Amino acid sequence: MDPLKLWIRAKLPEGEIEKLAQTFSAVHFLEDEEAQALLDAIEALFTEDPFPDALVRRMTNLRWIHVTRGGAYPFLTPTVKARPIVVTCSKGIHGLPFSEFALACIFALAKRLPQCWENQREKRWAKVAPEEVSGKTLGIIGLGTVGTELARKAKALGLRVLAIKRRVDVKPDCVDVLGTSAYLPALLAESDFVVISLASVPSTENMLGEKELRLLKRTAFLINLTAGRAVEEKALIRALSEGWFAGAALDAFERQPLPEDSPLWGLPNVLVSPRVAGISSRKWDDILPIFERNLRSFLAGEKLENVVDKELGY
């Protein structure tokens, strides 16, 4: 039997492809140059970046795609959705970096660190008014892997935790109140910090517009780490400029990189970071075991883990 032809379309650490080849003798691991010459023979694809639909159409024998991200919507081209290609993702590995980054933003905003940094640049000795985080209310929009890990950490720090998710099943002990999207207005009105941890898919676009942003307390902070289109950006800029709420920390935007002419760069009550909240020094240590388990299952004709719902995008 010919070996399975699998295209590694990702920059793995040095030596990892050789290790995979030693472990999986029934697989021929292809890198870019060789893969381009054998597209019609490729049966599986391990990819880090989205690909054009024209490329998928040329891979006529493709049966499985594994992506390094937790969400897979950018990878669901028309051909991928139309054909019986199984798509799996690396869901479950991003809770740690995203939740830690969210907490860093919460503390930076509560302790007025941006003002301190600005004063430092100007060599100005000026007092700020830090606030305690313990006892505040955190609202989490999207209680998936990231939201759940953030809720667990926040509860341990003494915050009251509110959350919403698409379907409510069992409420984790670390969440005080859990609801569906119908609970969003109450969550926004009660929270001191609101963290968006939604999948970046069409169904989450413009969840927060002017109506929703006006529900936030004037003292509240908004933190968006995952879904750049979940907040209507024009309304967000106006809200921050006019002081509808205290400020924001943003790591996700409608357009990325954030254009140089975006007003968000210059607003004093905004922290801008360049899509780094999910970066982890342990990336491949976490991703490769999931890929290897799925590869074993694929070779054995068994059920794969983290199969993506092509309609939902995750």
Short mmCIF file of C-alpha atoms in Angstrom, two decimals, residues 100 216 257:
data_model
loop_
_atom_site.label_atom_id
_atom_site.label_comp_id
_atom_site.label_asym_id
_atom_site.label_seq_id
_atom_site.Cartn_x
_atom_site.Cartn_y
_atom_site.Cartn_z
CA GLU A 100 -3.37 35.44 31.14
CA LEU A 216 -21.68 49.88 29.80
CA PRO A 257 -2.85 45.18 10.89
#
